[in-house]
C-alpha cells in the first residue's frame, strides 16, 4: 500500500500517481484490481451516484456510508475520503470532530479538504498532528461553486495564479501529503508541481502534475450525460447496458425468462396436497 514517503519517492522519480474515484464496493474492487495507486471517495458521489446537481447537499453520513463500502472493497489500496461541504468551516472543534469521525468510521488512509482559508489550514495541521494524513485541493473547488460563479477554470489572472501558488505552499507547510489541482491552466499547475515537494494530482490541470485523478463514472462513461473537457472516457457502453436492460424487460413480458436452467424444482410427490385440487 502507498504511503506518504512512497508518494514523495514517486514524485522524485517522476513515476506518475494514478488515482480514480470510487463510491461503492464493486467500483472499489475493480479499481484495486486495476492497480490504481490511490482511490478517492469523492463528494462528487452526490452528483454521479445520488443525482444532486452539486456536491453541496452531501453530508458527513453520506461520506461515511460510501467510504465504508469502498474500504471493504479495496483493502490493499490507499483510500482518501473527501470531507463534505461545511463540515470543516463551522469551528476548529467541529472540523476536527467531523474529520475524526469520517477517518475512524471509514478506515480510510487520508482525508481531503478543499481550499486554503485560515481555518482549513489550521484543520490540515491539527488533523495531521493528530495522526490523520490530509490531501489538499485547490483550483476549482466544487463546494464553493456558487462563490466561484460556476464550474470554471481557476487561476487565469496574475492575481489568482499568484494566490494559488501561495495557497499551495501554505497547504504543504500545514502538513498535507498531496495536493489535488482541479481545472487549472497547465502552465500554472506545472509551476506549482515544481515548487512543492509533495505530489500534485491533477484533474484538468495538464500532464505536468505528479499524478492524475478522474471520476470513475467519467472514465467508464457510465450514466453521465455530459463529460467535462478534461475527461478521457476509456469505455463507452451505455447503449449496450441500456439494450441489455431492455432485453431483460422484454423477456419477462414475453415469458422468455426465466428458463428451465434458472429454475429450482422438487419432485411432485413432495408437494403438499391441498383440498379441492
Ligand atoms: N462527473 C463528474 N466529473 C467531475 O470531474 C466532477 C463532478 N462530476 N462533480 C464534481 C466536480 C465538478 N466538476 C466539474 C464539472 C464541470 C466542469 C465543466 O463543465 N468545465 C468546463 C470548463 C469551463 C471553463 O472553460 O471555464 C468544460 O467544458 O470542461 C468542470 C468540472 C469536476 N467534478
Ligand atoms: C474530482 C475530485 C478531485 C473530487 O474532489 C471528487 O471527486 O469529489
Ligand atoms: Mg470532491
GROMACS .gro file of C-alpha atoms and ligand atoms in nm:
model
  319
    1UNK     CA    1   0.000   0.000   0.000
    2UNK     CA    2   0.106   0.355  -0.082
    3UNK     CA    3   0.214   0.590   0.197
    4UNK     CA    4   0.350   0.941   0.237
    5UNK     CA    5   0.713   0.855   0.172
    6UNK     CA    6   0.641   0.626  -0.127
    7UNK     CA    7   0.436   0.910  -0.273
    8UNK     CA    8   0.728   1.152  -0.236
    9UNK     CA    9   0.962   0.896  -0.390
   10UNK     CA   10   0.730   0.854  -0.688
   11UNK     CA   11   0.735   1.230  -0.738
   12UNK     CA   12   1.114   1.242  -0.722
   13UNK     CA   13   1.146   0.957  -0.971
   14UNK     CA   14   0.873   1.101  -1.198
   15UNK     CA   15   0.659   0.790  -1.159
   16UNK     CA   16   0.306   0.920  -1.203
   17UNK     CA   17   0.040   0.855  -0.938
   18UNK     CA   18  -0.283   0.709  -1.081
   19UNK     CA   19  -0.592   0.792  -0.878
   20UNK     CA   20  -0.959   0.730  -0.951
   21UNK     CA   21  -1.274   0.789  -0.751
   22UNK     CA   22  -1.491   0.502  -0.627
   23UNK     CA   23  -1.813   0.516  -0.429
   24UNK     CA   24  -1.910   0.158  -0.352
   25UNK     CA   25  -1.786  -0.200  -0.307
   26UNK     CA   26  -1.777  -0.315  -0.672
   27UNK     CA   27  -1.613   0.003  -0.806
   28UNK     CA   28  -1.352  -0.016  -0.529
   29UNK     CA   29  -1.275  -0.381  -0.610
   30UNK     CA   30  -1.238  -0.308  -0.982
   31UNK     CA   31  -1.017  -0.004  -0.914
   32UNK     CA   32  -0.794  -0.205  -0.682
   33UNK     CA   33  -0.768  -0.488  -0.936
   34UNK     CA   34  -0.658  -0.228  -1.193
   35UNK     CA   35  -0.366  -0.139  -0.963
   36UNK     CA   36  -0.457   0.225  -0.902
   37UNK     CA   37  -0.224   0.391  -0.652
   38UNK     CA   38  -0.500   0.576  -0.468
   39UNK     CA   39  -0.879   0.571  -0.454
   40UNK     CA   40  -1.075   0.886  -0.378
   41UNK     CA   41  -1.418   0.860  -0.222
   42UNK     CA   42  -1.511   1.198  -0.369
   43UNK     CA   43  -1.804   1.407  -0.263
   44UNK     CA   44  -1.873   1.406  -0.640
   45UNK     CA   45  -2.073   1.099  -0.533
   46UNK     CA   46  -2.351   1.350  -0.467
   47UNK     CA   47  -2.364   1.421  -0.838
   48UNK     CA   48  -2.272   1.091  -1.002
   49UNK     CA   49  -2.444   0.843  -0.771
   50UNK     CA   50  -2.701   1.040  -0.570
   51UNK     CA   51  -2.828   1.264  -0.851
   52UNK     CA   52  -2.784   1.606  -0.687
   53UNK     CA   53  -2.676   1.889  -0.917
   54UNK     CA   54  -2.381   1.989  -0.699
   55UNK     CA   55  -2.171   1.847  -0.414
   56UNK     CA   56  -2.333   2.087  -0.165
   57UNK     CA   57  -2.607   1.854  -0.029
   58UNK     CA   58  -2.355   1.578   0.057
   59UNK     CA   59  -2.331   1.503   0.430
   60UNK     CA   60  -2.075   1.353   0.669
   61UNK     CA   61  -2.307   1.049   0.695
   62UNK     CA   62  -2.307   1.008   0.314
   63UNK     CA   63  -1.925   1.012   0.310
   64UNK     CA   64  -1.907   0.755   0.591
   65UNK     CA   65  -2.166   0.528   0.427
   66UNK     CA   66  -1.983   0.523   0.092
   67UNK     CA   67  -1.636   0.536   0.245
   68UNK     CA   68  -1.701   0.217   0.442
   69UNK     CA   69  -1.817   0.034   0.130
   70UNK     CA   70  -1.503   0.143  -0.059
   71UNK     CA   71  -1.254   0.039   0.210
   72UNK     CA   72  -1.428  -0.301   0.231
   73UNK     CA   73  -1.381  -0.341  -0.145
   74UNK     CA   74  -1.021  -0.214  -0.164
   75UNK     CA   75  -0.842  -0.340   0.147
   76UNK     CA   76  -0.492  -0.301  -0.002
   77UNK     CA   77  -0.531   0.040  -0.166
   78UNK     CA   78  -0.469   0.387  -0.022
   79UNK     CA   79  -0.816   0.539   0.019
   80UNK     CA   80  -0.879   0.913   0.058
   81UNK     CA   81  -1.222   1.040   0.168
   82UNK     CA   82  -1.349   1.393   0.096
   83UNK     CA   83  -1.471   1.597   0.391
   84UNK     CA   84  -1.806   1.731   0.264
   85UNK     CA   85  -1.949   2.082   0.236
   86UNK     CA   86  -1.918   2.298   0.550
   87UNK     CA   87  -1.809   2.004   0.769
   88UNK     CA   88  -1.478   2.187   0.832
   89UNK     CA   89  -1.587   2.552   0.839
   90UNK     CA   90  -1.803   2.600   1.150
   91UNK     CA   91  -1.520   2.583   1.405
   92UNK     CA   92  -1.192   2.403   1.457
   93UNK     CA   93  -1.352   2.171   1.714
   94UNK     CA   94  -1.632   2.080   1.476
   95UNK     CA   95  -1.388   2.027   1.188
   96UNK     CA   96  -1.163   1.800   1.396
   97UNK     CA   97  -1.458   1.601   1.528
   98UNK     CA   98  -1.600   1.553   1.177
   99UNK     CA   99  -1.258   1.458   1.042
  100UNK     CA  100  -1.202   1.213   1.327
  101UNK     CA  101  -1.545   1.056   1.277
  102UNK     CA  102  -1.502   1.010   0.900
  103UNK     CA  103  -1.147   0.876   0.939
  104UNK     CA  104  -1.227   0.632   1.220
  105UNK     CA  105  -1.555   0.502   1.080
  106UNK     CA  106  -1.440   0.459   0.718
  107UNK     CA  107  -1.098   0.311   0.799
  108UNK     CA  108  -0.955   0.531   0.519
  109UNK     CA  109  -0.588   0.629   0.487
  110UNK     CA  110  -0.642   1.006   0.447
  111UNK     CA  111  -0.898   1.287   0.423
  112UNK     CA  112  -0.923   1.560   0.158
  113UNK     CA  113  -1.021   1.922   0.224
  114UNK     CA  114  -1.088   2.198  -0.030
  115UNK     CA  115  -0.930   2.543  -0.016
  116UNK     CA  116  -0.666   2.721   0.190
  117UNK     CA  117  -0.856   2.955   0.419
  118UNK     CA  118  -0.721   3.014   0.769
  119UNK     CA  119  -0.949   2.754   0.929
  120UNK     CA  120  -0.879   2.499   0.655
  121UNK     CA  121  -0.502   2.537   0.703
  122UNK     CA  122  -0.540   2.503   1.078
  123UNK     CA  123  -0.759   2.196   1.032
  124UNK     CA  124  -0.499   2.039   0.799
  125UNK     CA  125  -0.225   2.091   1.055
  126UNK     CA  126  -0.431   1.976   1.357
  127UNK     CA  127  -0.560   1.664   1.179
  128UNK     CA  128  -0.203   1.585   1.072
  129UNK     CA  129  -0.080   1.641   1.427
  130UNK     CA  130  -0.350   1.401   1.546
  131UNK     CA  131  -0.228   1.137   1.302
  132UNK     CA  132  -0.468   1.184   1.013
  133UNK     CA  133  -0.298   1.237   0.674
  134UNK     CA  134  -0.460   1.513   0.469
  135UNK     CA  135  -0.475   1.583   0.096
  136UNK     CA  136  -0.537   1.944  -0.012
  137UNK     CA  137  -0.747   2.061  -0.309
  138UNK     CA  138  -0.708   2.390  -0.500
  139UNK     CA  139  -0.827   2.544  -0.827
  140UNK     CA  140  -1.189   2.459  -0.899
  141UNK     CA  141  -1.318   2.364  -0.556
  142UNK     CA  142  -1.674   2.243  -0.628
  143UNK     CA  143  -1.801   2.300  -0.271
  144UNK     CA  144  -1.756   2.675  -0.346
  145UNK     CA  145  -1.920   2.661  -0.691
  146UNK     CA  146  -2.162   2.942  -0.608
  147UNK     CA  147  -1.884   3.169  -0.482
  148UNK     CA  148  -1.667   3.089  -0.786
  149UNK     CA  149  -1.962   3.152  -1.018
  150UNK     CA  150  -1.968   2.812  -1.187
  151UNK     CA  151  -1.750   2.517  -1.275
  152UNK     CA  152  -1.476   2.723  -1.440
  153UNK     CA  153  -1.102   2.706  -1.490
  154UNK     CA  154  -0.927   2.883  -1.200
  155UNK     CA  155  -0.603   3.084  -1.181
  156UNK     CA  156  -0.628   3.255  -1.518
  157UNK     CA  157  -0.512   3.601  -1.398
  158UNK     CA  158  -0.182   3.709  -1.248
  159UNK     CA  159  -0.351   3.777  -0.912
  160UNK     CA  160  -0.539   3.448  -0.885
  161UNK     CA  161  -0.240   3.249  -1.013
  162UNK     CA  162  -0.012   3.413  -0.755
  163UNK     CA  163  -0.266   3.343  -0.483
  164UNK     CA  164  -0.290   2.978  -0.586
  165UNK     CA  165   0.087   2.933  -0.561
  166UNK     CA  166   0.086   3.089  -0.214
  167UNK     CA  167  -0.208   2.871  -0.110
  168UNK     CA  168  -0.032   2.559  -0.239
  169UNK     CA  169   0.279   2.641  -0.037
  170UNK     CA  170   0.067   2.708   0.273
  171UNK     CA  171  -0.110   2.373   0.232
  172UNK     CA  172   0.224   2.193   0.205
  173UNK     CA  173   0.352   2.381   0.510
  174UNK     CA  174   0.043   2.277   0.707
  175UNK     CA  175   0.146   1.915   0.660
  176UNK     CA  176  -0.063   1.793   0.366
  177UNK     CA  177   0.067   1.478   0.196
  178UNK     CA  178  -0.052   1.567  -0.156
  179UNK     CA  179  -0.246   1.837  -0.339
  180UNK     CA  180  -0.527   1.798  -0.594
  181UNK     CA  181  -0.531   2.070  -0.862
  182UNK     CA  182  -0.865   2.088  -1.043
  183UNK     CA  183  -0.925   2.286  -1.364
  184UNK     CA  184  -0.603   2.485  -1.358
  185UNK     CA  185  -0.407   2.602  -1.667
  186UNK     CA  186  -0.123   2.361  -1.737
  187UNK     CA  187   0.146   2.629  -1.706
  188UNK     CA  188   0.033   2.720  -1.354
  189UNK     CA  189  -0.009   2.356  -1.247
  190UNK     CA  190   0.347   2.292  -1.371
  191UNK     CA  191   0.483   2.581  -1.162
  192UNK     CA  192   0.303   2.456  -0.851
  193UNK     CA  193   0.419   2.098  -0.911
  194UNK     CA  194   0.780   2.214  -0.941
  195UNK     CA  195   0.764   2.430  -0.631
  196UNK     CA  196   0.611   2.172  -0.397
  197UNK     CA  197   0.786   1.868  -0.256
  198UNK     CA  198   0.454   1.688  -0.204
  199UNK     CA  199   0.293   1.542  -0.517
  200UNK     CA  200   0.026   1.729  -0.711
  201UNK     CA  201  -0.261   1.526  -0.851
  202UNK     CA  202  -0.429   1.695  -1.143
  203UNK     CA  203  -0.779   1.682  -1.286
  204UNK     CA  204  -0.796   1.917  -1.581
  205UNK     CA  205  -0.451   2.051  -1.486
  206UNK     CA  206  -0.232   1.903  -1.761
  207UNK     CA  207   0.033   1.634  -1.787
  208UNK     CA  208   0.292   1.805  -1.568
  209UNK     CA  209   0.123   1.713  -1.240
  210UNK     CA  210   0.274   1.429  -1.037
  211UNK     CA  211  -0.046   1.227  -1.071
  212UNK     CA  212  -0.390   1.229  -1.228
  213UNK     CA  213  -0.737   1.172  -1.089
  214UNK     CA  214  -1.067   1.120  -1.271
  215UNK     CA  215  -1.419   1.038  -1.166
  216UNK     CA  216  -1.497   0.664  -1.204
  217UNK     CA  217  -1.824   0.721  -1.391
  218UNK     CA  218  -1.649   0.960  -1.634
  219UNK     CA  219  -1.370   0.709  -1.713
  220UNK     CA  220  -1.633   0.444  -1.792
  221UNK     CA  221  -1.883   0.696  -1.933
  222UNK     CA  222  -2.134   0.526  -1.706
  223UNK     CA  223  -2.460   0.711  -1.653
  224UNK     CA  224  -2.311   1.057  -1.714
  225UNK     CA  225  -2.457   1.269  -1.991
  226UNK     CA  226  -2.201   1.547  -2.044
  227UNK     CA  227  -1.831   1.495  -1.986
  228UNK     CA  228  -1.607   1.789  -1.891
  229UNK     CA  229  -1.331   1.870  -2.144
  230UNK     CA  230  -1.060   1.721  -1.922
  231UNK     CA  231  -1.215   1.372  -1.922
  232UNK     CA  232  -1.099   1.091  -2.149
  233UNK     CA  233  -1.360   0.814  -2.149
  234UNK     CA  234  -1.193   0.473  -2.172
  235UNK     CA  235  -1.519   0.288  -2.233
  236UNK     CA  236  -1.845   0.383  -2.398
  237UNK     CA  237  -2.103   0.113  -2.349
  238UNK     CA  238  -2.408   0.298  -2.221
  239UNK     CA  239  -2.602   0.177  -2.525
  240UNK     CA  240  -2.509  -0.185  -2.459
  241UNK     CA  241  -2.612  -0.152  -2.095
  242UNK     CA  242  -2.939   0.011  -2.199
  243UNK     CA  243  -3.010  -0.258  -2.454
  244UNK     CA  244  -2.930  -0.539  -2.206
  245UNK     CA  245  -3.178  -0.389  -1.959
  246UNK     CA  246  -3.443  -0.351  -2.229
  247UNK     CA  247  -3.395  -0.712  -2.341
  248UNK     CA  248  -3.444  -0.830  -1.982
  249UNK     CA  249  -3.770  -0.635  -1.954
  250UNK     CA  250  -3.895  -0.769  -2.290
  251UNK     CA  251  -3.810  -1.128  -2.198
  252UNK     CA  252  -4.004  -1.104  -1.872
  253UNK     CA  253  -4.305  -0.963  -2.059
  254UNK     CA  254  -4.278  -1.227  -2.335
  255UNK     CA  255  -4.228  -1.503  -2.075
  256UNK     CA  256  -3.895  -1.592  -2.233
  257UNK     CA  257  -3.724  -1.554  -1.896
  258UNK     CA  258  -3.678  -1.743  -1.664
  259UNK     CA  259  -3.593  -2.066  -1.846
  260UNK     CA  260  -3.551  -2.418  -1.707
  261UNK     CA  261  -3.183  -2.354  -1.619
  262UNK     CA  262  -3.277  -2.059  -1.398
  263UNK     CA  263  -3.537  -2.258  -1.208
  264UNK     CA  264  -3.540  -2.478  -0.894
  265UNK     CA  265  -3.755  -2.792  -0.877
  266UNK     CA  266  -3.864  -3.064  -0.633
  267UNK     CA  267  -4.042  -3.397  -0.700
  268UNK     CA  268  -4.416  -3.355  -0.743
  269UNK     CA  269  -4.495  -3.610  -0.466
  270UNK     CA  270  -4.322  -3.383  -0.215
  271UNK     CA  271  -4.568  -3.105  -0.283
  272UNK     CA  272  -4.840  -3.065  -0.016
  273UNK     CA  273  -5.190  -3.196  -0.102
  274UNK     CA  274  -5.431  -2.914  -0.100
  275UNK     CA  275  -5.805  -2.995  -0.065
  276UNK     CA  276  -6.004  -2.918  -0.372
  277UNK     CA  277  -5.708  -2.972  -0.607
  278LIG     N1  278  -1.896   1.351  -1.332
  278LIG     C1  279  -1.824   1.443  -1.266
  278LIG     N2  280  -1.695   1.461  -1.300
  278LIG     C2  281  -1.619   1.553  -1.236
  278LIG     O1  282  -1.499   1.567  -1.269
  278LIG     C3  283  -1.677   1.629  -1.130
  278LIG     C4  284  -1.811   1.604  -1.097
  278LIG     N3  285  -1.882   1.513  -1.166
  278LIG     N4  286  -1.871   1.669  -0.994
  278LIG     C5  287  -1.790   1.746  -0.903
  278LIG     C6  288  -1.689   1.819  -0.976
  278LIG     C7  289  -1.747   1.923  -1.069
  278LIG     N5  290  -1.655   1.920  -1.177
  278LIG     C8  291  -1.666   1.989  -1.297
  278LIG     C9  292  -1.789   1.999  -1.361
  278LIG    C10  293  -1.798   2.065  -1.481
  278LIG    C11  294  -1.687   2.124  -1.539
  278LIG    C12  295  -1.702   2.195  -1.668
  278LIG     O2  296  -1.803   2.186  -1.731
  278LIG     N6  297  -1.598   2.266  -1.714
  278LIG    C13  298  -1.596   2.330  -1.844
  278LIG    C14  299  -1.487   2.434  -1.846
  278LIG    C15  300  -1.540   2.571  -1.816
  278LIG    C16  301  -1.440   2.677  -1.849
  278LIG     O3  302  -1.400   2.681  -1.966
  278LIG     O4  303  -1.403   2.755  -1.759
  278LIG    C17  304  -1.563   2.227  -1.952
  278LIG     O5  305  -1.600   2.249  -2.066
  278LIG     O6  306  -1.499   2.125  -1.921
  278LIG    C18  307  -1.566   2.115  -1.473
  278LIG    C19  308  -1.556   2.046  -1.352
  278LIG    C20  309  -1.548   1.828  -1.151
  278LIG     N7  310  -1.609   1.731  -1.063
  279LIG     C1  311  -1.285   1.550  -0.867
  279LIG     C2  312  -1.218   1.504  -0.741
  279LIG     C3  313  -1.085   1.567  -0.722
  279LIG     C4  314  -1.307   1.525  -0.623
  279LIG     O1  315  -1.284   1.603  -0.533
  279LIG     C5  316  -1.431   1.447  -0.618
  279LIG     O2  317  -1.447   1.351  -0.696
  279LIG     O3  318  -1.514   1.477  -0.532
  280LIG    MG1  319  -1.453   1.638  -0.408
   0.00000   0.00000   0.00000
